[in-house]
CSV table of C-alpha atoms and ligand atoms in Angstrom, one decimal:
chain,number,residue,atom,x,y,z
A,756,MET,CA,-9.0,-2.5,31.5
A,757,THR,CA,-10.7,-6.1,31.7
A,758,SER,CA,-11.0,-9.2,33.9
A,759,HIS,CA,-10.6,-11.0,30.7
A,760,HIS,CA,-7.4,-11.6,29.1
A,761,ASN,CA,-7.6,-10.8,25.2
A,762,PRO,CA,-11.4,-10.6,25.3
A,763,VAL,CA,-12.9,-11.4,21.8
A,764,ALA,CA,-14.3,-8.1,20.5
A,765,VAL,CA,-17.9,-7.9,19.3
A,766,THR,CA,-19.2,-5.1,17.2
A,767,GLY,CA,-22.9,-4.6,16.3
A,768,ALA,CA,-24.2,-6.1,19.6
A,769,THR,CA,-27.0,-3.7,19.6
A,770,GLY,CA,-28.2,-5.1,16.3
A,771,ALA,CA,-29.5,-8.6,15.4
A,772,LEU,CA,-26.5,-10.4,13.9
A,773,GLY,CA,-24.0,-9.0,16.5
A,774,GLY,CA,-26.6,-9.2,19.4
A,775,ARG,CA,-26.7,-13.0,18.5
A,776,VAL,CA,-22.9,-13.5,18.3
A,777,ALA,CA,-22.4,-12.0,21.4
A,778,ARG,CA,-25.0,-14.0,23.2
A,779,ILE,CA,-23.6,-17.3,21.8
A,780,LEU,CA,-20.2,-16.4,22.9
A,781,ALA,CA,-21.5,-15.6,26.3
A,782,GLU,CA,-23.2,-18.8,26.4
A,783,ARG,CA,-20.1,-20.6,25.5
A,784,GLY,CA,-18.1,-18.8,28.5
A,785,VAL,CA,-16.0,-16.7,26.1
A,786,GLY,CA,-14.8,-13.3,27.5
A,787,GLN,CA,-15.8,-10.3,25.2
A,788,ARG,CA,-15.6,-6.7,24.7
A,789,LEU,CA,-18.7,-5.3,23.2
A,790,VAL,CA,-17.6,-2.1,20.8
A,791,VAL,CA,-21.0,-0.2,20.5
A,792,ARG,CA,-22.0,3.4,19.6
A,793,THR,CA,-24.6,3.5,22.4
A,794,PRO,CA,-23.6,1.7,25.6
A,795,ASP,CA,-27.0,2.1,27.1
A,796,ARG,CA,-28.5,-0.2,24.4
A,797,ALA,CA,-25.9,-2.9,24.7
A,798,PRO,CA,-27.0,-6.3,26.0
A,799,ARG,CA,-26.1,-7.0,29.7
A,800,LEU,CA,-24.3,-10.4,29.1
A,801,HIS,CA,-22.0,-12.6,31.4
A,802,GLY,CA,-18.4,-12.0,30.9
A,803,ALA,CA,-18.8,-9.0,28.6
A,804,GLU,CA,-17.8,-5.5,29.1
A,805,VAL,CA,-18.9,-2.7,27.2
A,806,VAL,CA,-16.9,0.2,25.4
A,807,GLN,CA,-18.0,2.9,23.1
A,808,ALA,CA,-16.7,3.3,19.7
A,809,ALA,CA,-18.3,4.5,16.3
A,810,TYR,CA,-16.3,3.1,13.1
A,811,GLY,CA,-15.6,6.6,12.0
A,812,ASP,CA,-14.0,7.7,15.3
A,813,GLN,CA,-10.5,6.1,15.1
A,814,GLU,CA,-9.2,7.5,18.3
A,815,ALA,CA,-12.0,5.9,20.1
A,816,ALA,CA,-12.0,2.7,18.2
A,817,ARG,CA,-8.2,2.3,18.7
A,818,ALA,CA,-8.6,2.5,22.5
A,819,ALA,CA,-11.6,0.5,22.5
A,820,LEU,CA,-9.8,-2.3,20.6
A,821,ASP,CA,-6.5,-2.0,23.1
A,822,GLY,CA,-5.7,-5.6,24.0
A,823,VAL,CA,-7.9,-7.5,21.6
A,824,LYS,CA,-6.6,-10.4,19.6
A,825,THR,CA,-10.0,-11.3,17.8
A,826,LEU,CA,-12.4,-9.0,16.2
A,827,PHE,CA,-15.7,-9.4,15.0
A,828,MET,CA,-16.7,-6.6,12.5
A,829,VAL,CA,-20.3,-6.5,11.4
A,830,SER,CA,-20.4,-4.2,8.7
A,831,ALA,CA,-21.4,-0.6,9.0
A,832,LYS,CA,-25.1,0.5,8.2
A,833,GLU,CA,-25.5,1.4,4.8
A,834,SER,CA,-24.7,5.1,4.3
A,835,ALA,CA,-23.0,7.5,1.7
A,836,GLY,CA,-20.2,7.5,4.2
A,837,ARG,CA,-19.9,3.6,4.7
A,838,ARG,CA,-16.7,2.9,2.9
A,839,GLU,CA,-14.9,5.5,4.6
A,840,GLU,CA,-16.2,4.2,8.2
A,841,HIS,CA,-14.9,0.6,7.2
A,842,ARG,CA,-11.5,2.1,6.1
A,843,ALA,CA,-11.2,4.1,9.4
A,844,PHE,CA,-12.0,1.0,11.5
A,845,ILE,CA,-9.9,-1.5,10.0
A,846,GLU,CA,-7.1,0.7,10.1
A,847,ALA,CA,-7.6,1.4,13.9
A,848,ALA,CA,-7.9,-2.3,14.6
A,849,ALA,CA,-4.5,-2.9,12.6
A,850,ALA,CA,-3.1,-0.3,14.7
A,851,ALA,CA,-4.4,-1.3,18.1
A,852,GLY,CA,-2.8,-4.6,17.3
A,853,VAL,CA,-5.7,-7.0,16.5
A,854,GLU,CA,-4.1,-10.2,15.2
A,855,HIS,CA,-7.3,-11.6,13.6
A,856,ILE,CA,-10.3,-9.9,12.2
A,857,VAL,CA,-13.7,-11.6,11.3
A,858,TYR,CA,-15.8,-9.6,9.0
A,859,THR,CA,-19.5,-9.9,7.4
A,860,SER,CA,-19.3,-9.5,3.9
A,861,PHE,CA,-21.8,-10.4,1.0
A,862,LEU,CA,-22.3,-13.4,-1.4
A,863,GLY,CA,-20.0,-12.6,-4.5
A,864,ALA,CA,-18.7,-9.2,-3.1
A,865,ALA,CA,-16.9,-7.8,-6.3
A,866,PRO,CA,-16.3,-4.2,-7.7
A,867,ASP,CA,-18.9,-4.7,-10.3
A,868,ALA,CA,-21.3,-6.9,-8.4
A,869,VAL,CA,-24.9,-6.4,-9.4
A,870,PHE,CA,-26.4,-5.6,-5.7
A,871,THR,CA,-24.7,-2.3,-5.3
A,872,HIS,CA,-23.8,-3.1,-1.5
A,873,ALA,CA,-21.8,-6.1,-2.2
A,874,ARG,CA,-19.3,-3.4,-3.9
A,875,ASP,CA,-18.6,-1.5,-0.6
A,876,HIS,CA,-17.9,-5.3,0.9
A,877,ASP,CA,-15.5,-5.9,-2.0
A,878,GLU,CA,-13.5,-2.8,-1.0
A,879,ALA,CA,-13.7,-3.7,2.8
A,880,GLU,CA,-12.4,-7.2,1.8
A,881,HIS,CA,-9.4,-5.7,0.3
A,882,LEU,CA,-8.6,-3.2,3.2
A,883,ILE,CA,-8.6,-6.4,5.3
A,884,LYS,CA,-6.5,-8.5,3.3
A,885,ASP,CA,-4.0,-5.7,3.1
A,886,SER,CA,-4.0,-4.8,6.7
A,887,GLY,CA,-1.6,-7.3,7.9
A,888,MET,CA,-4.3,-8.9,10.2
A,889,SER,CA,-5.2,-12.2,9.7
A,890,TRP,CA,-8.7,-12.6,8.4
A,891,THR,CA,-11.8,-14.6,8.0
A,892,LEU,CA,-14.6,-13.3,5.7
A,893,LEU,CA,-18.3,-14.5,6.1
A,894,ARG,CA,-20.0,-13.8,2.9
A,895,ASP,CA,-23.6,-13.7,3.9
A,896,ASN,CA,-26.1,-14.2,1.3
A,897,PHE,CA,-29.5,-12.0,2.2
A,898,TYR,CA,-30.9,-12.9,5.2
A,899,MET,CA,-34.1,-14.9,5.3
A,900,ASP,CA,-35.1,-13.0,8.4
A,901,VAL,CA,-35.7,-9.8,6.4
A,902,ILE,CA,-37.9,-11.2,3.3
A,903,PRO,CA,-41.3,-11.0,5.3
A,904,HIS,CA,-40.6,-7.1,5.9
A,905,PHE,CA,-40.4,-6.7,2.2
A,906,VAL,CA,-44.2,-7.7,1.7
A,907,GLY,CA,-46.2,-5.0,1.2
A,908,ASP,CA,-49.4,-3.6,3.1
A,909,ASP,CA,-51.0,-5.3,0.3
A,910,ASP,CA,-49.5,-8.7,0.7
A,911,VAL,CA,-47.6,-8.3,-2.4
A,912,LEU,CA,-43.8,-9.0,-2.8
A,913,ARG,CA,-42.8,-6.9,-5.7
A,914,GLY,CA,-39.5,-6.1,-7.4
A,915,PRO,CA,-37.6,-7.2,-10.7
A,916,ALA,CA,-36.4,-10.7,-9.5
A,917,GLY,CA,-38.0,-12.5,-12.1
A,918,ASP,CA,-37.9,-16.4,-11.8
A,919,GLY,CA,-34.3,-16.0,-10.3
A,920,ARG,CA,-33.2,-18.0,-7.1
A,921,CYS,CA,-31.6,-16.8,-3.7
A,922,SER,CA,-30.1,-19.2,-1.4
A,923,LEU,CA,-31.1,-17.0,1.5
A,924,VAL,CA,-29.5,-17.9,4.9
A,925,SER,CA,-31.0,-17.3,8.5
A,926,ARG,CA,-29.2,-15.0,11.1
A,927,ASP,CA,-29.1,-17.6,13.5
A,928,ASP,CA,-26.9,-19.8,11.4
A,929,VAL,CA,-24.7,-16.7,10.3
A,930,ALA,CA,-24.1,-15.9,14.1
A,931,ARG,CA,-23.4,-19.7,14.8
A,932,VAL,CA,-20.9,-19.6,12.0
A,933,ALA,CA,-19.1,-16.5,13.2
A,934,ALA,CA,-19.1,-17.6,17.0
A,935,THR,CA,-17.2,-20.7,16.1
A,936,VAL,CA,-14.7,-19.0,14.1
A,937,LEU,CA,-14.2,-16.4,16.7
A,938,GLU,CA,-13.7,-18.9,19.3
A,939,ASN,CA,-11.0,-20.8,17.1
A,940,PRO,CA,-9.7,-18.2,14.7
A,941,ASP,CA,-6.4,-19.8,13.9
A,942,ALA,CA,-8.6,-22.7,12.1
A,943,HIS,CA,-10.2,-20.7,9.8
A,944,ALA,CA,-7.4,-17.9,9.1
A,945,ALA,CA,-7.4,-16.9,5.2
A,946,ARG,CA,-10.6,-18.6,4.8
A,947,THR,CA,-13.7,-17.0,2.9
A,948,TYR,CA,-17.1,-18.7,3.7
A,949,ASP,CA,-20.1,-18.4,1.5
A,950,LEU,CA,-22.8,-18.6,3.9
A,951,THR,CA,-26.1,-19.5,2.3
A,952,GLY,CA,-29.2,-21.9,3.5
A,953,PRO,CA,-29.6,-25.4,2.0
A,954,GLU,CA,-32.0,-24.4,-0.7
A,955,ALA,CA,-32.2,-21.7,-3.4
A,956,LEU,CA,-35.8,-20.1,-4.0
A,957,THR,CA,-37.7,-18.1,-6.2
A,958,MET,CA,-39.6,-15.1,-5.2
A,959,THR,CA,-42.8,-16.9,-6.0
A,960,ASP,CA,-41.5,-19.9,-3.5
A,961,MET,CA,-41.0,-17.2,-0.9
A,962,ALA,CA,-44.6,-15.9,-1.3
A,963,GLU,CA,-46.0,-19.4,-1.2
A,964,ALA,CA,-44.2,-20.0,2.2
A,965,LEU,CA,-45.2,-16.9,3.5
A,966,THR,CA,-49.0,-17.9,2.4
A,967,ARG,CA,-48.8,-21.3,4.1
A,968,SER,CA,-47.0,-19.4,7.4
A,969,TRP,CA,-49.5,-16.2,7.4
A,970,GLY,CA,-52.7,-18.1,6.3
A,971,ARG,CA,-53.6,-15.6,3.8
A,972,PRO,CA,-52.3,-15.1,0.2
A,973,VAL,CA,-49.2,-13.6,-0.6
A,974,ARG,CA,-48.0,-13.1,-4.2
A,975,PHE,CA,-44.8,-12.3,-6.0
A,976,HIS,CA,-45.5,-9.3,-8.8
A,977,ASN,CA,-42.4,-9.2,-11.1
A,978,GLU,CA,-42.1,-5.4,-11.7
A,979,THR,CA,-39.9,-4.1,-14.6
A,980,ILE,CA,-36.9,-2.1,-13.4
A,981,ASP,CA,-38.8,1.1,-14.4
A,982,GLU,CA,-41.5,0.4,-12.2
A,983,ALA,CA,-39.5,-1.0,-9.1
A,984,TYR,CA,-37.9,2.6,-9.4
A,985,GLU,CA,-41.3,4.2,-9.5
A,986,SER,CA,-43.0,2.4,-6.6
A,987,ARG,CA,-39.9,3.0,-4.3
A,988,ARG,CA,-40.1,6.8,-5.2
A,989,ALA,CA,-42.9,6.6,-2.7
A,990,TRP,CA,-40.2,6.8,-0.1
A,991,PRO,CA,-37.9,9.8,-0.3
A,992,ALA,CA,-34.2,8.4,-0.4
A,993,GLU,CA,-30.9,9.1,-2.1
A,994,GLN,CA,-30.0,7.7,-5.5
A,995,TRP,CA,-27.6,5.4,-4.0
A,996,GLU,CA,-30.4,4.0,-1.7
A,997,TYR,CA,-32.7,3.4,-4.6
A,998,ASP,CA,-30.1,1.7,-6.5
A,999,ALA,CA,-29.7,-0.5,-3.8
A,1000,TRP,CA,-33.1,-1.5,-2.9
A,1001,VAL,CA,-33.7,-2.3,-6.8
A,1002,SER,CA,-30.4,-4.2,-7.2
A,1003,THR,CA,-31.5,-6.2,-4.1
A,1004,TYR,CA,-33.9,-8.1,-6.8
A,1005,THR,CA,-31.9,-7.7,-10.1
A,1006,ALA,CA,-29.0,-9.6,-8.1
A,1007,ILE,CA,-31.7,-12.3,-7.6
A,1008,ALA,CA,-32.8,-12.2,-11.5
A,1009,CYS,CA,-29.4,-12.5,-12.9
A,1010,GLY,CA,-28.6,-15.7,-10.8
A,1011,ASP,CA,-25.7,-14.1,-8.6
A,1012,LEU,CA,-27.3,-15.0,-5.3
A,1013,SER,CA,-28.4,-18.6,-6.2
A,1014,PRO,CA,-25.2,-20.7,-5.4
A,1015,ILE,CA,-25.5,-23.3,-2.5
A,1016,SER,CA,-22.8,-23.3,-0.2
A,1017,GLY,CA,-21.7,-26.2,2.3
A,1018,ASP,CA,-19.8,-23.7,4.3
A,1019,VAL,CA,-22.4,-23.4,7.3
A,1020,GLU,CA,-22.4,-26.9,7.6
A,1021,ASP,CA,-18.8,-27.2,7.4
A,1022,VAL,CA,-18.1,-24.9,10.0
A,1023,THR,CA,-21.0,-25.6,12.6
A,1024,GLY,CA,-21.4,-29.3,11.9
A,1025,ARG,CA,-25.2,-28.1,11.6
A,1026,VAL,CA,-27.2,-28.3,8.3
A,1027,PRO,CA,-28.6,-24.6,8.1
A,1028,MET,CA,-32.3,-23.8,7.8
A,1029,THR,CA,-34.8,-23.5,5.2
A,1030,PHE,CA,-37.0,-20.7,5.0
A,1031,ALA,CA,-39.9,-23.0,5.9
A,1032,GLN,CA,-38.2,-23.9,8.7
A,1033,TYR,CA,-37.5,-20.1,9.7
A,1034,LEU,CA,-41.1,-19.6,9.2
A,1035,GLY,CA,-42.2,-22.4,11.8
A,1036,LEU,CA,-43.7,-24.6,8.7
B,1884,NAP,N1,-27.3,-10.0,4.2
B,1884,NAP,C1,-28.6,-9.2,4.5
B,1884,NAP,O1,-29.6,-9.7,4.3
B,1884,NAP,C2,-28.2,-8.1,5.3
B,1884,NAP,C3,-29.7,-7.2,5.8
B,1884,NAP,C4,-29.6,-6.5,6.5
B,1884,NAP,C5,-28.3,-5.8,6.7
B,1884,NAP,N2,-27.1,-6.4,6.4
B,1884,NAP,C6,-25.9,-5.7,6.7
B,1884,NAP,O2,-25.3,-6.8,8.0
B,1884,NAP,C7,-24.9,-5.8,9.1
B,1884,NAP,C8,-25.5,-6.8,10.5
B,1884,NAP,O3,-26.9,-7.0,10.1
B,1884,NAP,P1,-28.2,-6.8,11.3
B,1884,NAP,O4,-29.2,-7.4,10.6
B,1884,NAP,O5,-27.3,-7.2,12.6
B,1884,NAP,O6,-28.1,-5.2,11.1
B,1884,NAP,P2,-28.7,-4.3,12.4
B,1884,NAP,O7,-29.6,-4.9,13.3
B,1884,NAP,O8,-29.0,-3.0,12.0
B,1884,NAP,O9,-27.2,-4.0,13.3
B,1884,NAP,C9,-26.1,-3.3,12.8
B,1884,NAP,C10,-25.2,-3.2,13.8
B,1884,NAP,O10,-24.1,-2.3,13.7
B,1884,NAP,C11,-23.8,-1.2,14.5
B,1884,NAP,N3,-23.4,-0.3,13.5
B,1884,NAP,C12,-23.9,0.2,12.2
B,1884,NAP,N4,-22.9,1.0,11.5
B,1884,NAP,C13,-22.1,1.5,12.7
B,1884,NAP,C14,-20.9,2.0,12.8
B,1884,NAP,N5,-20.8,3.0,11.8
B,1884,NAP,N6,-20.2,2.2,14.0
B,1884,NAP,C15,-20.4,1.4,14.9
B,1884,NAP,N7,-21.5,0.4,14.9
B,1884,NAP,C16,-22.1,0.4,13.7
B,1884,NAP,C17,-25.2,-0.8,14.6
B,1884,NAP,O11,-25.2,0.1,16.0
B,1884,NAP,P3,-26.3,0.6,16.5
B,1884,NAP,O12,-27.3,-0.1,17.2
B,1884,NAP,O13,-25.5,1.8,17.1
B,1884,NAP,O14,-27.0,1.5,14.9
B,1884,NAP,C18,-25.7,-2.4,15.2
B,1884,NAP,O15,-25.4,-2.8,16.2
B,1884,NAP,C19,-25.7,-4.6,8.7
B,1884,NAP,O16,-25.0,-3.4,9.6
B,1884,NAP,C20,-25.6,-4.4,7.3
B,1884,NAP,O17,-24.3,-4.0,7.0
B,1884,NAP,C21,-27.0,-7.5,5.6
């Protein structure tokens, strides 16, 4: 099926994180198989073949992972069926004979995590640990890359985060960790890495950095929880989506996302970037 023996399988290559990981592996000369839902949208990379599978399609997933020893699994797009998709894909990977799976989880994943999506990650982590495959878990904090998109048209960052802090991490740093682990998975077996930036910022700090970067005032408005639900009702969505959006901020408020970890530097040998550096300041 491939010119490369036992390629590394990379999911999510049509997306931001998986695309970065695939590009780094290609630059490092690692043979890979990009497992994507829409092959037309996969990046064209040296040493990479493209196969089609969605996580929920176990038959396609099992075929796509045939002959793969090491798998990078990006967590599925948030949806009501996400947990089932994770379960289907993890089962397919084990059935296909994958030996080591690297999964993008979330900082502090737990069944009762304040950030509701972190509860899905807890379930995926348990499925992976029970699968018989060797594993590495990358518990990413919020990507600093997404913060600018949280700013409203009125240049206000709003949410019930109080003066809580968040050790935002860049997608580039997460991708470098993932690529390093995928190149030598045995060295990272049964390890759970907390992937954070080097500092923990309040939302006021984030607004100040954006003000300097954009050259116009950006401010943080600390909503009450009721205000947060109310302001988000402007977008038609399901209740679980509103809960996830609001708990993004309440998880910051309660301190769950403030720990600073040395794991990015330990794995990559590079100090992770700050939000100011990410913004080019
Ligand atoms: N820590 C954070 O701040 C943060 C922020 C956003 C998202 N996330 C999570 O981290 C993941 C990666 O982030 P990202 O920024 O790279 O997101 P992204 O740009 O939306 O990319 C997600 C990738 O996963 C693929 N994918 C999603 N669901 C899938 C499924 N059911 N079956 C097969 N492929 C699937 C997508 O394929 P398509 O191109 O076909 O859709 C895409 O390639 C996200 O999927 C999300 O779970 C974390």
